[in-house]
Amino acid sequence: MCMAKKFLISMRLQMKNKTSGGERMKELAIKAKNIHKTYGNLTAVNDLSFEVPRRSCFGFLGPNGAGKTTMMKMLFGKTERDHFRGGEVSVFGYDPKKSGLEIKFFTGIVSQEDNLDQELSVFQNLMIYSKFYALPAKQARHFIKNVLAFMELSDKKDFQIRQLSGGMKRRLLIARALINNPKLLILDEPTTGLDPQVRHVIWDKLRDLKKQGVTILLTTHYMEEAFQICDDLIIMNKGGKVMQGPPAFLIDKHIETYVLELYHTGGKAFNAADGVRTEFMNSRMLLYADDFEKIKQISDQFKAGDFILRQSNLEDVFLKITGRKLHE
Ligand code: ADP
């Protein structure tokens, strides 16, 4: 048996002993305290602290460049945090600074980029990946069968990667991340660019995984995605935490209950009543209020098609907090 394989097998055994015996954080999957990351003069992550309970789904939201990916990469040791600033990270009891390899061993990672091997089939891609975990070939074949079935890709087993659609590739990337039966799954924008059908399938799969006991961490730009699957989330901006909480709580706490979107107001300020907050957005005007009757009365002055009256959502909170201007 080659040295690398021996090393991986002995690590698997050590991990088994360690995680069953000496886990320090009983119910927490992740604890991060005062984390910083700078690139030269740029502060990518600024004093971030958070905790993620086991078997939950935790989201990082924020505009481009907010520091979401950097924060996630620091959790599995792909990027080093600034050690000179102090701070602590524990991922199932391991510090990524010292134990990046151990963390990778029980973590599945789905990055933004499609790094599948185009020259190989679906099965061959998974088989090669299983070698990183020193899975014996028979066991690997069994796991591959299971993960392909779980992601509804069994009939694509012998397809070449170039024959797959974008949605199939993304499902395959998730299947690949599950090959080591991870207890932590990290996904960077798992459904960006996918059509709504695939997005809903992926959400269902993530909910299933959570029920099976997997802790899930994700970044997303889709507020609906965060609302649907995250138990708790952080909204980040310019490297820092702007707010944190369960999605429904954030909506309840940080935004009025109803929104009236008015079109064709000609950019004119509308003299709204007390208790109604107004925002302008190009040719649209948004009126926010907790009192439904008040906002309904305003909407009655407009003809159908010139307004939408709806409940506020996480996107309203997000835009209120991070601003409506482009972050470029
Ligand atoms: P997000 O995932 O929220 O879009 P990132 O974590 O990718 O944000 O990036 C946060 C900031 O750090 C950005 O300004 C980005 O340009 C910068 N950044 C990320 N990675 C590097 C790197 N390897 N070197 C220099 N700057 C980086």
Coordinates of C-alpha atoms and ligand atoms in Angstrom, one line a residue:
M1 CA 0.0 0.0 0.0
C2 CA 1.4 3.4 -0.9
M3 CA 2.4 5.9 1.8
A4 CA -0.2 8.5 0.9
K5 CA -3.0 5.9 1.1
K6 CA -1.7 4.7 4.5
F7 CA -1.6 8.2 5.7
L8 CA -5.2 8.9 4.6
I9 CA -6.5 5.7 6.2
S10 CA -4.7 6.4 9.5
M11 CA -6.2 9.9 9.4
R12 CA -9.7 8.5 8.9
L13 CA -9.3 6.3 12.0
Q14 CA -7.9 9.2 14.1
M15 CA -10.8 11.4 13.0
K16 CA -13.3 8.7 13.9
N17 CA -11.8 8.5 17.4
K18 CA -11.5 12.2 17.8
T19 CA -15.0 13.1 16.7
S20 CA -16.7 10.4 18.7
G21 CA -14.6 11.0 21.8
G22 CA -13.3 14.5 22.3
E23 CA -15.7 16.9 20.6
R24 CA -15.5 20.2 22.4
M25 CA -18.5 21.9 21.0
K26 CA -21.5 19.8 21.9
E27 CA -24.1 21.4 19.6
L28 CA -22.1 23.8 17.6
A29 CA -20.7 23.0 14.2
I30 CA -18.9 26.2 13.8
K31 CA -17.8 29.0 16.1
A32 CA -16.0 32.0 14.6
K33 CA -14.9 34.9 16.8
N34 CA -13.3 38.2 15.7
I35 CA -12.1 37.0 12.3
H36 CA -10.2 39.3 10.0
K37 CA -8.7 39.0 6.6
T38 CA -6.8 41.6 4.7
Y39 CA -5.2 41.6 1.2
G40 CA -2.7 44.4 1.3
N41 CA -4.7 47.5 2.0
L42 CA -8.0 45.8 1.4
T43 CA -10.1 44.5 4.3
A44 CA -12.0 41.5 2.9
V45 CA -13.4 40.3 6.3
N46 CA -13.6 42.7 9.2
D47 CA -14.1 41.3 12.7
L48 CA -16.7 38.7 12.0
S49 CA -18.1 36.5 14.7
F50 CA -20.9 33.9 14.4
E51 CA -22.0 30.5 15.5
V52 CA -23.6 27.7 13.5
P53 CA -25.6 25.0 15.3
R54 CA -25.2 21.5 14.0
R55 CA -27.8 20.2 11.5
S56 CA -28.8 23.7 10.5
C57 CA -28.4 25.8 7.3
F58 CA -26.5 29.0 7.7
G59 CA -26.3 31.6 4.9
F60 CA -23.9 34.5 4.0
L61 CA -25.6 37.2 2.0
G62 CA -24.1 40.4 0.7
P63 CA -23.3 42.3 -2.4
N64 CA -20.4 41.3 -4.6
G65 CA -17.1 41.8 -2.8
A66 CA -18.7 41.7 0.6
G67 CA -16.3 39.0 1.8
K68 CA -18.7 36.0 1.8
T69 CA -16.4 33.6 -0.2
T70 CA -13.3 34.7 1.7
M71 CA -15.1 34.0 5.0
M72 CA -16.1 30.5 3.9
K73 CA -12.7 29.7 2.5
M74 CA -11.2 30.6 5.9
L75 CA -13.4 27.9 7.5
F76 CA -11.8 25.0 5.6
G77 CA -8.3 26.4 5.4
K78 CA -8.3 27.4 1.8
T79 CA -7.5 31.0 2.8
E80 CA -5.7 31.8 6.0
R81 CA -7.2 34.4 8.4
D82 CA -5.0 37.2 9.7
H83 CA -3.4 35.6 12.7
F84 CA -1.8 38.8 13.9
R85 CA -5.3 40.1 14.7
G86 CA -6.2 37.3 17.0
G87 CA -9.5 35.6 16.5
E88 CA -10.7 32.0 16.9
V89 CA -12.3 29.5 14.6
S90 CA -13.5 26.1 15.5
V91 CA -15.1 23.8 12.9
F92 CA -16.4 20.7 14.7
G93 CA -13.7 21.3 17.2
Y94 CA -10.8 21.8 14.7
D95 CA -9.0 25.1 14.0
P96 CA -8.5 25.4 10.2
K97 CA -5.2 27.1 10.8
K98 CA -3.8 23.8 12.2
S99 CA -6.2 21.2 10.9
G100 CA -7.2 22.2 7.4
L101 CA -6.8 18.6 6.1
E102 CA -8.9 17.1 8.9
I103 CA -11.7 19.6 8.2
K104 CA -11.6 18.8 4.5
F105 CA -12.0 15.2 5.4
F106 CA -15.5 15.6 6.8
T107 CA -16.5 18.5 4.6
G108 CA -18.0 18.6 1.2
I109 CA -17.2 21.7 -0.9
V110 CA -19.1 23.0 -3.9
S111 CA -17.2 26.0 -5.3
Q112 CA -18.6 28.5 -7.8
E113 CA -16.5 27.3 -10.6
D114 CA -17.2 24.2 -12.6
N115 CA -13.9 22.3 -12.1
L116 CA -15.1 18.9 -13.4
D117 CA -12.8 17.1 -15.7
Q118 CA -14.2 17.6 -19.2
E119 CA -12.3 14.7 -20.7
L120 CA -13.9 12.2 -18.4
S121 CA -17.4 10.7 -17.8
V122 CA -19.6 11.5 -14.8
F123 CA -18.6 8.2 -13.2
Q124 CA -14.9 8.7 -13.8
N125 CA -15.0 12.2 -12.3
L126 CA -16.5 10.8 -9.2
M127 CA -14.2 7.8 -9.1
I128 CA -11.1 10.1 -9.3
Y129 CA -12.5 12.3 -6.6
S130 CA -13.1 9.3 -4.3
K131 CA -9.4 8.7 -4.4
F132 CA -8.8 11.8 -2.4
Y133 CA -10.6 10.1 0.5
A134 CA -8.8 6.8 -0.1
L135 CA -12.1 5.0 -0.5
P136 CA -11.6 1.4 -1.6
A137 CA -12.9 1.0 -5.2
K138 CA -15.9 -1.2 -4.2
Q139 CA -17.0 1.2 -1.5
A140 CA -16.5 4.1 -3.9
R141 CA -18.7 2.5 -6.5
H142 CA -21.4 2.0 -3.9
F143 CA -21.2 5.7 -2.8
I144 CA -21.1 6.9 -6.4
K145 CA -24.3 4.9 -7.1
N146 CA -25.9 6.5 -4.0
V147 CA -24.9 10.1 -4.6
L148 CA -25.9 9.9 -8.3
A149 CA -29.3 8.5 -7.3
F150 CA -29.7 11.2 -4.6
M151 CA -29.0 14.0 -7.1
E152 CA -31.2 12.3 -9.8
L153 CA -28.3 11.7 -12.1
S154 CA -28.2 7.9 -12.2
D155 CA -29.0 7.8 -15.9
K156 CA -26.2 10.2 -16.7
K157 CA -23.5 8.0 -15.2
D158 CA -21.7 7.3 -18.5
F159 CA -22.2 10.8 -20.0
Q160 CA -19.3 12.9 -20.9
I161 CA -19.2 16.2 -18.9
R162 CA -19.7 18.2 -22.1
Q163 CA -23.0 16.4 -22.7
L164 CA -24.4 17.8 -19.4
S165 CA -26.5 20.9 -19.1
G166 CA -25.6 23.6 -16.6
G167 CA -28.1 22.3 -14.1
M168 CA -26.8 18.7 -14.4
K169 CA -23.2 19.9 -13.9
R170 CA -24.2 21.8 -10.7
R171 CA -26.0 18.7 -9.4
L172 CA -23.0 16.6 -10.2
L173 CA -20.8 19.1 -8.3
I174 CA -23.0 18.6 -5.3
A175 CA -23.0 14.8 -5.8
R176 CA -19.2 14.9 -5.9
A177 CA -19.1 17.0 -2.6
L178 CA -21.2 14.2 -0.9
I179 CA -18.9 11.4 -1.8
N180 CA -17.1 11.4 1.6
N181 CA -20.5 11.4 3.4
P182 CA -19.7 14.9 4.9
K183 CA -21.1 16.3 8.1
L184 CA -20.5 19.8 6.8
L185 CA -21.4 20.9 3.3
I186 CA -20.2 24.3 2.0
L187 CA -21.7 25.7 -1.1
D188 CA -20.7 29.0 -2.8
E189 CA -23.7 30.3 -4.7
P190 CA -25.1 26.9 -5.4
T191 CA -27.9 27.9 -7.8
T192 CA -26.5 31.0 -9.6
G193 CA -27.4 30.9 -13.2
L194 CA -29.8 28.0 -13.0
D195 CA -33.4 27.8 -14.1
P196 CA -36.1 27.8 -11.4
Q197 CA -36.8 24.0 -11.8
V198 CA -33.2 23.1 -11.0
R199 CA -33.1 25.6 -8.3
H200 CA -36.1 24.1 -6.5
V201 CA -34.7 20.6 -6.9
I202 CA -31.4 21.7 -5.3
W203 CA -33.3 23.4 -2.5
D204 CA -35.2 20.1 -1.8
K205 CA -32.0 18.2 -1.8
L206 CA -30.4 20.6 0.7
R207 CA -33.4 20.3 2.9
D208 CA -33.1 16.5 2.8
L209 CA -29.5 16.6 3.7
K210 CA -30.2 18.8 6.6
K211 CA -32.8 16.3 7.8
Q212 CA -30.1 13.6 7.5
G213 CA -28.0 15.6 9.9
V214 CA -25.7 17.6 7.6
T215 CA -24.8 21.1 8.6
I216 CA -25.0 23.4 5.5
L217 CA -23.2 26.7 4.9
L218 CA -23.9 28.7 1.8
T219 CA -23.4 32.0 0.1
T220 CA -26.2 33.3 -2.1
H221 CA -27.4 36.3 -4.0
Y222 CA -30.9 34.9 -4.1
M223 CA -33.0 36.2 -1.2
E224 CA -35.7 33.7 -2.0
E225 CA -33.1 30.9 -1.6
A226 CA -31.9 32.3 1.7
F227 CA -35.5 32.6 2.9
Q228 CA -36.4 29.1 1.8
I229 CA -33.5 27.1 3.2
C230 CA -31.5 29.1 5.8
D231 CA -32.3 28.8 9.4
D232 CA -30.0 31.7 10.2
L233 CA -28.0 34.1 8.1
I234 CA -25.6 37.0 8.1
I235 CA -25.9 40.0 5.8
M236 CA -22.4 41.2 5.1
N237 CA -21.2 44.5 3.5
K238 CA -17.7 45.6 3.0
G239 CA -16.3 42.7 5.0
G240 CA -18.4 43.3 8.1
K241 CA -21.6 41.9 9.6
V242 CA -24.5 44.2 9.1
M243 CA -27.1 42.0 10.7
Q244 CA -27.8 38.4 11.6
G245 CA -30.8 36.3 12.4
P246 CA -33.4 33.9 11.0
P247 CA -34.9 35.3 7.7
A248 CA -38.4 35.8 9.1
F249 CA -37.1 37.5 12.1
L250 CA -35.0 40.0 10.0
I251 CA -38.0 40.8 7.9
D252 CA -40.1 41.3 11.0
K253 CA -37.5 43.4 12.8
H254 CA -36.0 45.5 10.0
I255 CA -38.7 46.4 7.5
E256 CA -42.3 47.5 7.5
T257 CA -44.9 44.7 6.8
Y258 CA -46.3 46.0 3.4
V259 CA -44.8 47.6 0.3
L260 CA -46.6 49.6 -2.3
E261 CA -44.6 49.8 -5.5
L262 CA -45.8 52.7 -7.7
Y263 CA -44.9 53.0 -11.4
H264 CA -45.4 55.9 -13.7
T265 CA -45.3 58.5 -11.0
G266 CA -43.2 60.6 -13.3
G267 CA -40.5 60.8 -10.6
K268 CA -42.8 63.1 -8.6
A269 CA -42.7 62.8 -4.9
F270 CA -45.9 61.5 -3.6
N271 CA -47.2 63.1 -0.5
A272 CA -47.5 60.0 1.6
A273 CA -49.3 59.8 5.0
D274 CA -47.6 59.6 8.4
G275 CA -46.2 56.2 9.1
V276 CA -45.4 55.6 5.5
R277 CA -41.8 55.5 4.5
T278 CA -40.9 56.3 0.9
E279 CA -38.0 55.3 -1.3
F280 CA -37.3 56.3 -4.9
M281 CA -35.8 53.9 -7.4
N282 CA -35.4 55.3 -10.9
S283 CA -39.0 55.6 -12.2
R284 CA -40.4 53.6 -9.3
M285 CA -41.5 54.8 -5.9
L286 CA -41.8 52.4 -3.0
L287 CA -44.0 53.1 0.0
Y288 CA -43.5 51.0 3.1
A289 CA -46.0 50.8 6.0
D290 CA -47.1 48.5 8.8
D291 CA -50.7 49.7 8.5
F292 CA -52.4 47.8 5.7
E293 CA -55.5 50.1 5.5
K294 CA -53.3 53.2 5.2
I295 CA -51.3 51.8 2.3
K296 CA -54.4 50.3 0.6
Q297 CA -56.0 53.7 0.6
I298 CA -53.0 55.1 -1.2
S299 CA -53.1 52.3 -3.7
D300 CA -56.8 53.0 -4.4
Q301 CA -55.8 56.3 -6.0
F302 CA -53.9 54.4 -8.8
K303 CA -55.2 52.3 -11.6
A304 CA -54.5 48.6 -12.0
G305 CA -51.2 48.0 -13.6
D306 CA -49.6 51.1 -12.2
F307 CA -48.9 49.6 -8.8
I308 CA -48.2 46.4 -6.9
L309 CA -49.2 46.0 -3.3
R310 CA -47.4 43.2 -1.5
Q311 CA -45.9 41.9 1.7
S312 CA -42.2 42.9 2.2
N313 CA -39.6 40.3 1.9
L314 CA -35.9 39.6 2.6
E315 CA -34.9 41.4 -0.6
D316 CA -36.5 44.6 0.8
V317 CA -34.4 44.2 4.0
F318 CA -31.3 43.5 2.0
L319 CA -31.7 46.6 -0.3
K320 CA -32.5 48.8 2.7
I321 CA -29.4 47.7 4.5
T322 CA -26.9 47.4 1.7
G323 CA -28.2 50.2 -0.5
R324 CA -29.7 50.3 -4.0
K325 CA -26.6 51.5 -5.8
L326 CA -24.4 49.1 -7.7
H327 CA -21.4 47.8 -5.8
E328 CA -18.7 47.8 -8.5
Ligands
ADP1 P1 -17.9 38.0 -2.1 O1 -17.8 36.5 -2.1 O2 -18.8 38.5 -1.1 O3 -18.2 38.5 -3.5 P2 -15.0 37.9 -1.8 O4 -14.8 37.2 -0.5 O5 -14.8 37.1 -3.0 O6 -16.4 38.6 -1.8 O7 -14.0 39.2 -1.9 C1 -14.0 40.1 -0.9 C2 -12.9 41.2 -1.3 O8 -11.7 40.6 -1.2 C3 -13.1 41.7 -2.7 O9 -12.8 43.0 -2.8 C4 -12.1 40.8 -3.5 O10 -11.7 41.5 -4.7 C5 -11.0 40.7 -2.5 N1 -10.3 39.4 -2.7 C6 -10.8 38.2 -2.6 N2 -9.8 37.3 -2.9 C7 -8.7 38.0 -3.0 C8 -7.3 37.6 -3.3 N3 -6.9 36.3 -3.4 N4 -6.4 38.6 -3.4 C9 -6.7 39.9 -3.3 N5 -8.0 40.3 -3.1 C10 -9.0 39.3 -2.9

